[in-house]
Short mmCIF file of C-alpha atoms and ligand atoms in Angstrom, two decimals:
data_model
loop_
_atom_site.label_atom_id
_atom_site.label_comp_id
_atom_site.label_asym_id
_atom_site.label_seq_id
_atom_site.Cartn_x
_atom_site.Cartn_y
_atom_site.Cartn_z
CA MET I 1 0.00 0.00 0.00
CA LEU I 2 1.46 3.34 -1.08
CA THR I 3 0.16 6.51 0.54
CA SER I 4 1.25 10.07 0.04
CA ILE I 5 0.92 12.78 2.67
CA CYS I 6 0.95 16.12 0.93
CA GLY I 7 0.27 19.78 1.62
CA ILE I 8 -2.82 21.47 0.18
CA ASN I 9 -1.85 25.08 0.89
CA TRP I 10 1.35 27.16 1.08
CA GLY I 11 3.19 24.78 3.42
CA ASP I 12 3.37 24.48 7.21
CA GLU I 13 0.00 22.77 7.25
CA GLY I 14 1.24 20.32 9.88
CA LYS I 15 2.42 17.58 7.51
CA GLY I 16 5.18 16.45 9.89
CA ARG I 17 2.67 16.23 12.70
CA MET I 18 0.28 14.09 10.64
CA VAL I 19 3.09 11.85 9.37
CA ASP I 20 4.12 11.33 12.99
CA LEU I 21 0.55 10.42 13.92
CA LEU I 22 -0.14 8.10 11.00
CA SER I 23 3.29 6.47 10.71
CA ASP I 24 2.49 3.79 13.28
CA ARG I 25 0.71 1.96 10.48
CA PHE I 26 3.66 2.25 8.09
CA ASP I 27 6.92 0.38 7.61
CA ILE I 28 8.66 2.99 5.48
CA VAL I 29 8.45 6.79 5.36
CA CYS I 30 10.16 8.41 2.39
CA ARG I 31 10.82 12.09 1.67
CA TYR I 32 10.67 12.58 -2.09
CA GLN I 33 11.56 16.20 -2.85
CA GLY I 34 13.13 19.37 -1.48
CA GLY I 35 15.89 19.75 1.03
CA ASN I 36 16.50 21.31 4.41
CA ASN I 37 14.23 24.23 3.56
CA ALA I 38 11.52 22.05 5.12
CA GLY I 39 10.60 22.70 8.72
CA HIS I 40 8.35 20.15 10.38
CA THR I 41 7.68 20.47 14.09
CA VAL I 42 6.55 17.29 15.78
CA VAL I 43 5.47 16.95 19.39
CA ASN I 44 4.99 13.48 20.87
CA GLU I 45 5.71 11.52 24.03
CA ARG I 46 9.43 11.52 23.21
CA GLY I 47 9.71 15.31 23.08
CA LYS I 48 9.53 18.19 20.63
CA PHE I 49 11.46 17.75 17.40
CA ILE I 50 12.23 19.95 14.43
CA LEU I 51 12.91 18.06 11.23
CA ASN I 52 14.38 19.64 8.13
CA LEU I 53 15.77 16.74 6.12
CA LEU I 54 14.92 13.59 8.00
CA PRO I 55 11.48 12.06 7.40
CA SER I 56 9.13 12.40 10.35
CA GLY I 57 9.03 8.59 10.59
CA ILE I 58 12.48 8.73 12.18
CA LEU I 59 10.71 9.26 15.51
CA ARG I 60 9.12 5.77 15.35
CA GLU I 61 11.38 2.88 16.21
CA ASN I 62 10.01 0.41 13.67
CA VAL I 63 9.94 2.69 10.66
CA VAL I 64 12.66 2.68 8.00
CA ASN I 65 13.19 6.18 6.63
CA VAL I 66 14.29 7.07 3.14
CA LEU I 67 15.76 10.25 1.70
CA GLY I 68 14.58 9.84 -1.87
CA THR I 69 15.98 10.41 -5.32
CA GLY I 70 14.13 13.70 -5.84
CA MET I 71 15.76 15.33 -2.83
CA VAL I 72 18.65 17.76 -2.52
CA ILE I 73 20.70 16.95 0.56
CA ASP I 74 22.89 19.38 2.47
CA ILE I 75 25.26 16.82 4.01
CA ARG I 76 26.52 19.16 6.71
CA HIS I 77 22.99 19.99 7.74
CA LEU I 78 22.06 16.30 7.71
CA THR I 79 25.04 15.49 9.95
CA GLU I 80 24.04 18.23 12.39
CA GLU I 81 20.36 17.36 12.33
CA ALA I 82 21.12 13.69 13.01
CA ALA I 83 23.40 14.69 15.91
CA ARG I 84 20.67 16.92 17.36
CA LEU I 85 18.09 14.13 17.17
CA ARG I 86 20.50 11.58 18.62
CA SER I 87 21.05 13.94 21.55
CA GLN I 88 17.26 13.84 22.00
CA GLY I 89 17.38 10.04 22.22
CA ILE I 90 16.51 9.12 18.62
CA SER I 91 18.47 6.28 17.09
CA ILE I 92 19.66 6.84 13.51
CA THR I 93 21.54 3.98 11.87
CA PRO I 94 21.92 2.50 8.37
CA GLU I 95 19.11 0.15 9.43
CA ASN I 96 16.51 2.88 9.84
CA LEU I 97 17.83 5.51 7.44
CA LYS I 98 18.56 4.95 3.75
CA ILE I 99 19.81 7.71 1.47
CA SER I 100 19.23 7.51 -2.27
CA ASP I 101 22.41 7.24 -4.31
CA ARG I 102 20.70 9.44 -6.90
CA ALA I 103 19.81 12.30 -4.53
CA VAL I 104 21.74 15.48 -5.24
CA ILE I 105 24.15 17.10 -2.77
CA THR I 106 23.58 20.71 -1.78
CA MET I 107 27.00 22.35 -1.54
CA PRO I 108 28.10 25.37 0.52
CA TYR I 109 28.43 27.32 -2.74
CA HIS I 110 24.74 26.74 -3.45
CA VAL I 111 23.89 28.33 -0.11
CA LEU I 112 26.31 31.16 -0.92
CA LEU I 113 24.73 31.76 -4.33
CA ASP I 114 21.23 31.70 -2.83
CA CYS I 115 22.25 34.46 -0.39
CA LEU I 116 24.13 36.49 -3.02
CA GLU I 117 21.13 36.43 -5.34
CA GLU I 118 18.62 37.40 -2.65
CA GLU I 119 20.89 40.28 -1.68
CA ARG I 120 21.23 41.37 -5.31
CA LEU I 121 17.44 41.33 -5.66
CA ALA I 122 17.08 43.41 -2.47
CA ASP I 123 13.45 44.57 -2.26
CA LYS I 124 12.50 42.31 -5.18
CA LYS I 125 13.70 39.20 -3.36
CA PHE I 126 11.79 35.91 -3.62
CA GLY I 127 11.85 35.25 0.10
CA SER I 128 14.14 32.26 -0.31
CA THR I 129 14.97 30.21 2.77
CA ARG I 130 18.62 30.81 1.71
CA ARG I 131 19.43 27.13 2.00
CA GLY I 132 20.74 26.80 -1.53
CA ILE I 133 17.69 25.01 -2.88
CA ALA I 134 17.14 26.91 -6.15
CA PRO I 135 20.86 26.92 -7.08
CA VAL I 136 21.26 23.20 -6.41
CA TYR I 137 18.17 22.20 -8.40
CA ALA I 138 19.40 24.47 -11.21
CA ASP I 139 22.72 22.58 -11.19
CA LYS I 140 20.86 19.26 -11.20
CA TYR I 141 19.10 20.22 -14.41
CA MET I 142 22.34 21.70 -15.80
CA LYS I 143 23.82 18.25 -15.07
CA LYS I 144 26.58 19.84 -13.01
CA ALA I 145 25.57 18.52 -9.61
CA PHE I 146 27.18 15.96 -7.34
CA ARG I 147 25.07 12.99 -6.28
CA MET I 148 25.19 10.98 -3.08
CA GLY I 149 26.24 7.80 -4.88
CA GLU I 150 29.44 9.51 -6.03
CA LEU I 151 30.66 9.49 -2.43
CA LEU I 152 31.03 5.73 -2.80
CA ASN I 153 33.67 6.22 -5.48
CA PRO I 154 35.85 9.11 -4.23
CA GLU I 155 38.55 8.82 -6.89
CA ARG I 156 36.06 9.36 -9.65
CA LEU I 157 34.33 12.10 -7.63
CA TYR I 158 37.50 14.03 -6.88
CA ALA I 159 38.52 13.88 -10.54
CA ARG I 160 35.32 15.78 -11.43
CA ILE I 161 35.66 18.53 -8.84
CA ARG I 162 38.10 20.81 -10.67
CA ASP I 163 35.86 21.12 -13.74
CA ILE I 164 32.77 21.81 -11.68
CA VAL I 165 34.54 24.39 -9.53
CA GLU I 166 35.92 26.17 -12.60
CA TRP I 167 32.43 26.36 -14.05
CA LYS I 168 30.88 27.47 -10.76
CA ASN I 169 33.38 30.28 -10.36
CA LEU I 170 32.17 31.79 -13.62
CA THR I 171 29.12 32.74 -11.57
CA VAL I 172 30.52 33.11 -8.06
CA THR I 173 33.46 35.32 -9.07
CA GLY I 174 32.59 36.39 -12.62
CA GLY I 175 28.93 37.16 -11.87
CA TYR I 176 28.78 38.19 -8.24
CA GLY I 177 32.42 39.26 -7.69
CA HIS I 178 32.73 36.98 -4.70
CA ALA I 179 35.92 35.15 -3.68
CA PRO I 180 36.25 31.91 -5.69
CA VAL I 181 35.34 28.43 -4.52
CA THR I 182 38.40 26.16 -4.41
CA ALA I 183 38.66 22.47 -5.28
CA GLU I 184 40.52 21.89 -2.00
CA GLU I 185 37.66 23.19 0.12
CA VAL I 186 35.18 21.06 -1.82
CA ILE I 187 37.31 17.93 -1.27
CA ALA I 188 37.70 18.71 2.43
CA TYR I 189 33.93 19.20 2.67
CA PHE I 190 33.19 15.81 1.12
CA GLN I 191 35.73 14.18 3.41
CA GLU I 192 34.27 15.72 6.54
CA TYR I 193 30.57 15.45 5.84
CA GLY I 194 30.15 13.03 2.93
CA GLU I 195 32.31 10.07 3.67
CA PRO I 196 30.79 9.31 7.11
CA LEU I 197 27.40 8.94 5.35
CA ARG I 198 28.57 6.20 2.99
CA GLU I 199 26.97 3.30 4.83
CA TYR I 200 23.57 4.98 4.51
CA ILE I 201 23.71 5.35 0.72
CA CYS I 202 22.01 2.76 -1.47
CA ASP I 203 19.61 2.23 -4.35
CA THR I 204 16.52 3.23 -2.41
CA GLY I 205 14.31 2.55 -5.45
CA LEU I 206 15.26 -1.10 -5.26
CA PHE I 207 14.77 -1.08 -1.49
CA ILE I 208 11.24 0.38 -1.76
CA ASN I 209 10.30 -1.94 -4.62
CA GLU I 210 11.31 -4.98 -2.62
CA ALA I 211 9.49 -3.72 0.45
CA ASN I 212 6.40 -3.17 -1.70
CA LYS I 213 6.60 -6.72 -3.07
CA ALA I 214 6.81 -7.97 0.50
CA GLY I 215 3.53 -6.18 1.24
CA LYS I 216 4.96 -3.37 3.37
CA ASN I 217 3.11 -0.12 3.94
CA ILE I 218 4.93 2.82 2.41
CA MET I 219 4.32 6.49 3.03
CA PHE I 220 5.65 9.38 0.96
CA GLU I 221 6.10 12.56 2.95
CA ALA I 222 5.92 15.88 1.12
CA GLN I 223 7.71 19.00 2.08
CA LEU I 224 5.85 22.27 1.33
CA GLY I 225 2.37 22.58 -0.13
CA ALA I 226 0.73 22.52 -3.55
CA LEU I 227 0.95 26.29 -3.94
CA ARG I 228 4.76 26.10 -3.70
CA ASP I 229 5.08 23.48 -6.39
CA ILE I 230 7.46 24.53 -9.16
CA ASP I 231 4.89 23.91 -11.91
CA PHE I 232 1.51 24.35 -10.24
CA GLY I 233 2.33 26.84 -7.49
CA ILE I 234 2.54 30.63 -7.39
CA TYR I 235 5.62 30.70 -9.65
CA PRO I 236 8.15 32.27 -9.26
CA TYR I 237 7.36 32.41 -5.52
CA THR I 238 7.55 28.66 -5.36
CA SER I 239 10.07 26.13 -4.25
CA SER I 240 12.24 24.57 -6.94
CA SER I 241 10.87 21.04 -6.76
CA SER I 242 7.62 19.14 -7.28
CA THR I 243 5.66 19.06 -4.05
CA ILE I 244 2.79 17.24 -5.77
CA ALA I 245 1.68 13.74 -4.78
CA ALA I 246 1.85 12.50 -8.38
CA TYR I 247 5.60 13.16 -8.26
CA ALA I 248 6.07 11.08 -5.10
CA PRO I 249 6.79 7.75 -6.83
CA ILE I 250 9.38 9.43 -9.04
CA GLY I 251 11.00 11.41 -6.25
CA ALA I 252 11.04 8.31 -4.08
CA GLY I 253 12.84 6.36 -6.80
CA VAL I 254 9.95 4.05 -7.71
CA PRO I 255 8.49 5.45 -10.96
CA ASN I 256 7.01 2.01 -11.66
CA LEU I 257 4.69 2.11 -8.64
CA LYS I 258 1.31 3.82 -8.35
CA LEU I 259 -0.09 5.59 -5.33
CA ASP I 260 -3.03 3.91 -3.63
CA ARG I 261 -4.06 6.93 -1.59
CA SER I 262 -3.28 10.60 -1.22
CA ILE I 263 -3.97 12.29 2.11
CA GLY I 264 -4.00 16.07 1.88
CA ILE I 265 -3.03 18.14 4.88
CA MET I 266 -4.98 21.38 4.98
CA LYS I 267 -4.92 24.08 7.60
CA ALA I 268 -8.11 25.45 9.18
CA TYR I 269 -6.89 28.94 8.23
CA SER I 270 -4.16 30.20 5.88
CA THR I 271 -0.48 30.92 6.39
CA CYS I 272 2.29 31.74 3.97
CA VAL I 273 5.99 32.31 4.58
CA GLY I 274 7.93 34.68 2.39
CA GLU I 275 7.04 36.79 -0.60
CA GLY I 276 4.44 36.35 -3.31
CA PRO I 277 0.71 36.82 -3.78
CA PHE I 278 -1.47 35.77 -0.84
CA THR I 279 -4.95 36.95 -1.69
CA ALA I 280 -6.85 36.37 1.54
CA GLU I 281 -4.34 38.02 3.86
CA TYR I 282 -5.00 39.69 7.18
CA PHE I 283 -3.00 42.71 8.26
CA GLY I 284 -2.67 44.67 11.49
CA GLU I 285 -4.50 43.57 14.59
CA PRO I 286 -6.47 40.62 13.13
CA ALA I 287 -3.23 39.25 11.68
CA GLU I 288 -1.34 39.62 14.94
CA LYS I 289 -4.10 37.91 16.88
CA LEU I 290 -4.23 34.90 14.54
CA ARG I 291 -0.41 34.68 14.25
CA ALA I 292 -0.02 34.68 18.02
CA ALA I 293 -2.83 32.12 18.52
CA GLY I 294 -1.28 29.78 15.96
CA GLY I 295 2.36 30.38 16.91
CA GLU I 296 2.96 31.16 13.26
CA TYR I 297 6.70 31.58 13.04
CA GLY I 298 8.68 29.47 10.54
CA ALA I 299 10.39 26.36 11.96
CA ALA I 300 13.23 26.55 9.42
CA THR I 301 13.78 30.30 9.47
CA GLY I 302 11.94 31.79 12.47
CA ARG I 303 10.24 34.26 10.13
CA PRO I 304 6.75 35.44 11.12
CA ARG I 305 4.27 33.76 8.80
CA ARG I 306 1.70 35.81 6.90
CA VAL I 307 -1.78 34.76 7.98
CA GLY I 308 -5.37 34.89 6.73
CA PRO I 309 -8.69 33.09 6.90
CA PHE I 310 -9.37 29.75 5.24
CA ASP I 311 -9.21 30.20 1.46
CA VAL I 312 -11.64 27.97 -0.44
CA VAL I 313 -10.38 29.04 -3.88
CA ALA I 314 -6.75 28.19 -3.20
CA SER I 315 -7.60 25.05 -1.20
CA ARG I 316 -9.89 23.61 -3.87
CA TYR I 317 -7.03 24.10 -6.32
CA GLY I 318 -4.56 22.48 -3.92
CA ILE I 319 -6.88 19.50 -3.44
CA ARG I 320 -7.18 19.10 -7.21
CA CYS I 321 -3.40 19.31 -7.74
CA GLN I 322 -2.77 16.76 -5.03
CA GLY I 323 -5.55 14.42 -6.09
CA ALA I 324 -6.34 14.20 -2.40
CA ASP I 325 -8.68 11.33 -1.55
CA GLU I 326 -9.14 12.56 1.98
CA ILE I 327 -8.14 15.54 4.08
CA ALA I 328 -6.67 16.09 7.52
CA LEU I 329 -7.71 19.57 8.68
CA THR I 330 -5.14 20.91 11.13
CA LYS I 331 -4.93 23.52 13.88
CA LEU I 332 -8.67 23.98 14.34
CA ASP I 333 -8.04 24.78 18.03
CA VAL I 334 -6.33 28.01 16.95
CA LEU I 335 -9.67 29.41 15.79
CA SER I 336 -11.33 29.05 19.21
CA GLY I 337 -12.55 32.20 20.91
CA TYR I 338 -13.75 34.13 17.87
CA GLU I 339 -17.31 35.41 17.85
CA ASP I 340 -17.36 35.15 14.06
CA LEU I 341 -14.96 33.58 11.62
CA GLU I 342 -14.43 34.45 8.00
CA ILE I 343 -13.90 32.12 5.05
CA CYS I 344 -12.69 33.36 1.68
CA THR I 345 -15.19 31.75 -0.70
CA ALA I 346 -14.28 33.47 -3.97
CA TYR I 347 -11.97 36.05 -5.50
CA GLU I 348 -13.07 39.17 -7.32
CA LEU I 349 -11.16 39.86 -10.51
CA ASP I 350 -12.02 42.79 -12.79
CA GLY I 351 -15.34 43.19 -11.03
CA LYS I 352 -16.28 39.54 -11.57
CA ARG I 353 -16.42 36.76 -9.01
CA ILE I 354 -14.20 33.80 -9.74
CA ALA I 355 -14.29 30.45 -7.98
CA GLU I 356 -11.28 28.82 -9.63
CA PHE I 357 -7.68 29.66 -8.78
CA PRO I 358 -6.33 31.80 -11.64
CA PHE I 359 -2.96 31.92 -13.41
CA PRO I 360 -0.67 33.26 -10.66
CA ASP I 361 0.11 36.57 -12.41
CA MET I 362 -3.56 37.52 -11.97
CA LEU I 363 -3.50 37.04 -8.20
CA ASP I 364 -2.18 40.56 -7.60
CA GLN I 365 -5.45 41.94 -8.91
CA CYS I 366 -7.69 39.50 -7.06
CA LYS I 367 -9.64 40.62 -4.02
CA PRO I 368 -10.94 38.16 -1.46
CA VAL I 369 -14.68 37.68 -0.98
CA TYR I 370 -15.46 36.70 2.59
CA GLN I 371 -18.36 34.82 4.10
CA LYS I 372 -19.01 35.13 7.82
CA VAL I 373 -19.60 32.01 9.89
CA LYS I 374 -20.27 31.57 13.58
CA GLY I 375 -17.29 30.87 15.80
CA TRP I 376 -17.11 28.93 19.07
CA ASN I 377 -16.05 30.28 22.38
CA CYS I 378 -14.73 27.22 24.18
CA ASP I 379 -11.36 25.49 24.21
CA ILE I 380 -11.49 22.47 21.88
CA SER I 381 -7.95 21.22 22.45
CA LYS I 382 -9.16 18.39 24.70
CA CYS I 383 -11.78 17.15 22.24
CA ARG I 384 -11.03 13.61 21.05
CA ARG I 385 -14.32 12.58 19.44
CA ARG I 386 -16.48 14.31 16.88
CA GLU I 387 -19.30 14.62 19.42
CA ASP I 388 -16.96 16.49 21.80
CA LEU I 389 -16.69 19.37 19.31
CA PRO I 390 -19.04 22.35 19.66
CA LYS I 391 -21.73 22.47 16.98
CA GLU I 392 -20.24 25.63 15.45
CA ALA I 393 -16.90 23.86 14.96
CA ILE I 394 -18.67 20.92 13.31
CA ALA I 395 -20.56 23.35 11.08
CA TYR I 396 -17.27 25.08 10.16
CA ILE I 397 -15.69 21.76 9.14
CA GLU I 398 -18.77 20.63 7.23
CA LEU I 399 -18.95 23.94 5.38
CA ILE I 400 -15.34 23.51 4.29
CA GLU I 401 -16.09 19.95 3.18
CA MET I 402 -19.02 21.17 1.15
CA LEU I 403 -17.23 24.13 -0.43
CA CYS I 404 -14.03 22.18 -1.16
CA GLU I 405 -15.86 18.99 -2.17
CA CYS I 406 -13.64 16.88 0.04
CA THR I 407 -13.91 14.47 2.94
CA ILE I 408 -12.20 15.54 6.13
CA THR I 409 -11.18 12.39 7.98
CA TYR I 410 -8.97 13.88 10.69
CA VAL I 411 -9.15 17.18 12.52
CA SER I 412 -6.21 18.15 14.68
CA VAL I 413 -6.80 20.26 17.77
CA GLY I 414 -3.29 20.50 19.23
CA ALA I 415 0.34 19.96 18.34
CA GLU I 416 0.69 16.78 20.39
CA ARG I 417 0.40 13.44 18.61
CA GLU I 418 -2.88 12.42 20.26
CA ALA I 419 -4.60 15.81 19.97
CA TYR I 420 -6.93 14.97 17.10
CA VAL I 421 -10.46 13.94 16.28
CA LYS I 422 -11.41 11.27 13.74
CA PHE I 423 -14.13 13.20 11.94
CA HIS I 424 -15.30 10.54 9.45
P1 LIG A 501 4.74 21.25 8.25
O1 LIG A 501 5.90 21.97 7.66
O2 LIG A 501 3.60 21.08 7.31
O3 LIG A 501 5.14 19.95 8.89
O4 LIG A 501 4.17 22.16 9.44
P2 LIG A 501 5.04 22.97 10.54
O5 LIG A 501 5.57 21.99 11.51
O6 LIG A 501 5.99 23.89 9.88
O7 LIG A 501 3.92 23.89 11.17
C1 LIG A 501 2.87 23.40 11.92
C2 LIG A 501 2.99 23.94 13.36
O8 LIG A 501 1.76 23.79 14.02
C3 LIG A 501 4.00 23.19 14.21
O9 LIG A 501 4.58 24.09 15.12
C4 LIG A 501 3.15 22.15 14.94
O10 LIG A 501 3.70 21.76 16.19
C5 LIG A 501 1.89 22.92 15.13
N1 LIG A 501 0.67 22.10 15.07
C6 LIG A 501 0.40 21.03 14.30
N2 LIG A 501 -0.87 20.63 14.45
C7 LIG A 501 -1.42 21.48 15.36
C8 LIG A 501 -2.74 21.62 15.90
O11 LIG A 501 -3.66 20.87 15.61
N3 LIG A 501 -2.93 22.65 16.77
C9 LIG A 501 -1.95 23.50 17.13
N4 LIG A 501 -2.23 24.47 17.98
N5 LIG A 501 -0.70 23.40 16.64
C10 LIG A 501 -0.45 22.42 15.75
MG1 LIG A 502 6.95 23.71 7.95
#
C-alpha cells in the first residue's frame, strides 16, 4: 500500500505532525523532494522535534526512513540534524535511514549563491529560505551537480571537482564578484561530511520496490504545499521542486509504482511564509491575533508567517493538484474564541467573481470575498471525538467539506500526537 501525505496550501499545514501520527501503520516513510528548507515540528511523548531533512518517521522505532531520489541533501545539515536528534534520544543507523544514491548534494556554494542572489534582488527578493535550494536544483538540471552515490567512489568524484569548480566560479566570481570556490575546500567538505554517510547510501528505489513486493506499507512525505510546487504553485514564488503527490513515486525512486491513496493536509486557516501573492491576507491587529494564537513563526527560518482566513479558492485548487482522496484539517483549536470567523469563498477579478484559482500573475489583482460564519467560544484542544466538538466547529468543518468537495477524515486540535479527532 502506497500513501502520500501532501500539503494542500502554502506549506506548514502540519504535515510532519500528521506523518508522525499516521506512521504507526507504516513500515517505510520516504521524503521525495526538497531539502533542508523544510521545517516540520513534531510533538509526541518523546519530546519536541524539528525536522528539516529527516522524514518524520524517524521518531518511530520500527519505521525505516528514506531520503529519496528527488531530494537535494545538504550533508553538513544532515550530519548536524542527526546529531541533534540523537542527543534527543533518537536512534539513527543505516538500518533505519537509507539515502538515495541518486539524490543530489547541496554544496556550501549553493547556499552562498542563494544568499548572493537574494541580496542582489534586495526589495524584489523571492523570500528564499537561503538554504541553496534553487541553485542546487538548477545545477541538477544543468547536469553539473554531485550525487550521493558519487561518495562511494571518491577517486572518480575528486577527478570531477576541478571542472565543476571552474564552471561554478564563472558565476561566483565572474557574476557576483565573490571570492572563488576552491577544489581543496570542496574535497575537504566531502571528506568531513560526505564520507561518514557512505553506509547509509544505497539504491533506495530497489529497497522500496522490494518492500512493496513484500507487502509493506509505504508512506511518501511531502515538504511544502501545492501552492509552492514549481509547476503548479505561485511561480516564481515557489520552491524549486515538485511538491505534488503525483511526483512522489518518481522522487522516491519508484516510478514504476502507483499511489493507492493521497492524504492532503490542509490548515483550518491560511499561512504563507515569504514573498508572493497571498490573496486572503490579514493585516494589522487581526493578523497579529491569529499569528499569536497559531504560533505562526517558521520552523526553518523563524520568520513570522503571513496569515489569513481559510481560502476555499486556493484550497480547492490544492486538493485538485494533489488528487487528495481525503483531508486532515489541522490547527482547528487556533480558531477558538472568535465570535465570528471568515472564510474566503471566492476572488473578485475585474469586477467579476471567480471560484477557480487563476494563473498566478492575476493574483495581484484579485480581491478576497469573505463569508461570515459563527465561531465557538470554548477550548477544543481536549476534544477527542467528533461529538466532543461544539456544533459551530462541526458546522465550520462541514462547510469547508461542502465548499471544497472533500472528505475531512482527521481534525487536529493541538500539536501533540494524540490531539486529534477522527471526523469521518
Ligand atoms: P509542516 O511543515 O507542514 O510539517 O508544518 P510545521 O511543523 O511547519 O507547522 C505546523 C505547526 O503547528 C507546528 O509548530 C506544529 O507543532 C503545530 N501544530 C500542528 N498541528 C497542530 C494543531 O492541531 N494545533 C496546534 N495548535 N498546533 C499544531
Ligand atoms: Mg513547515
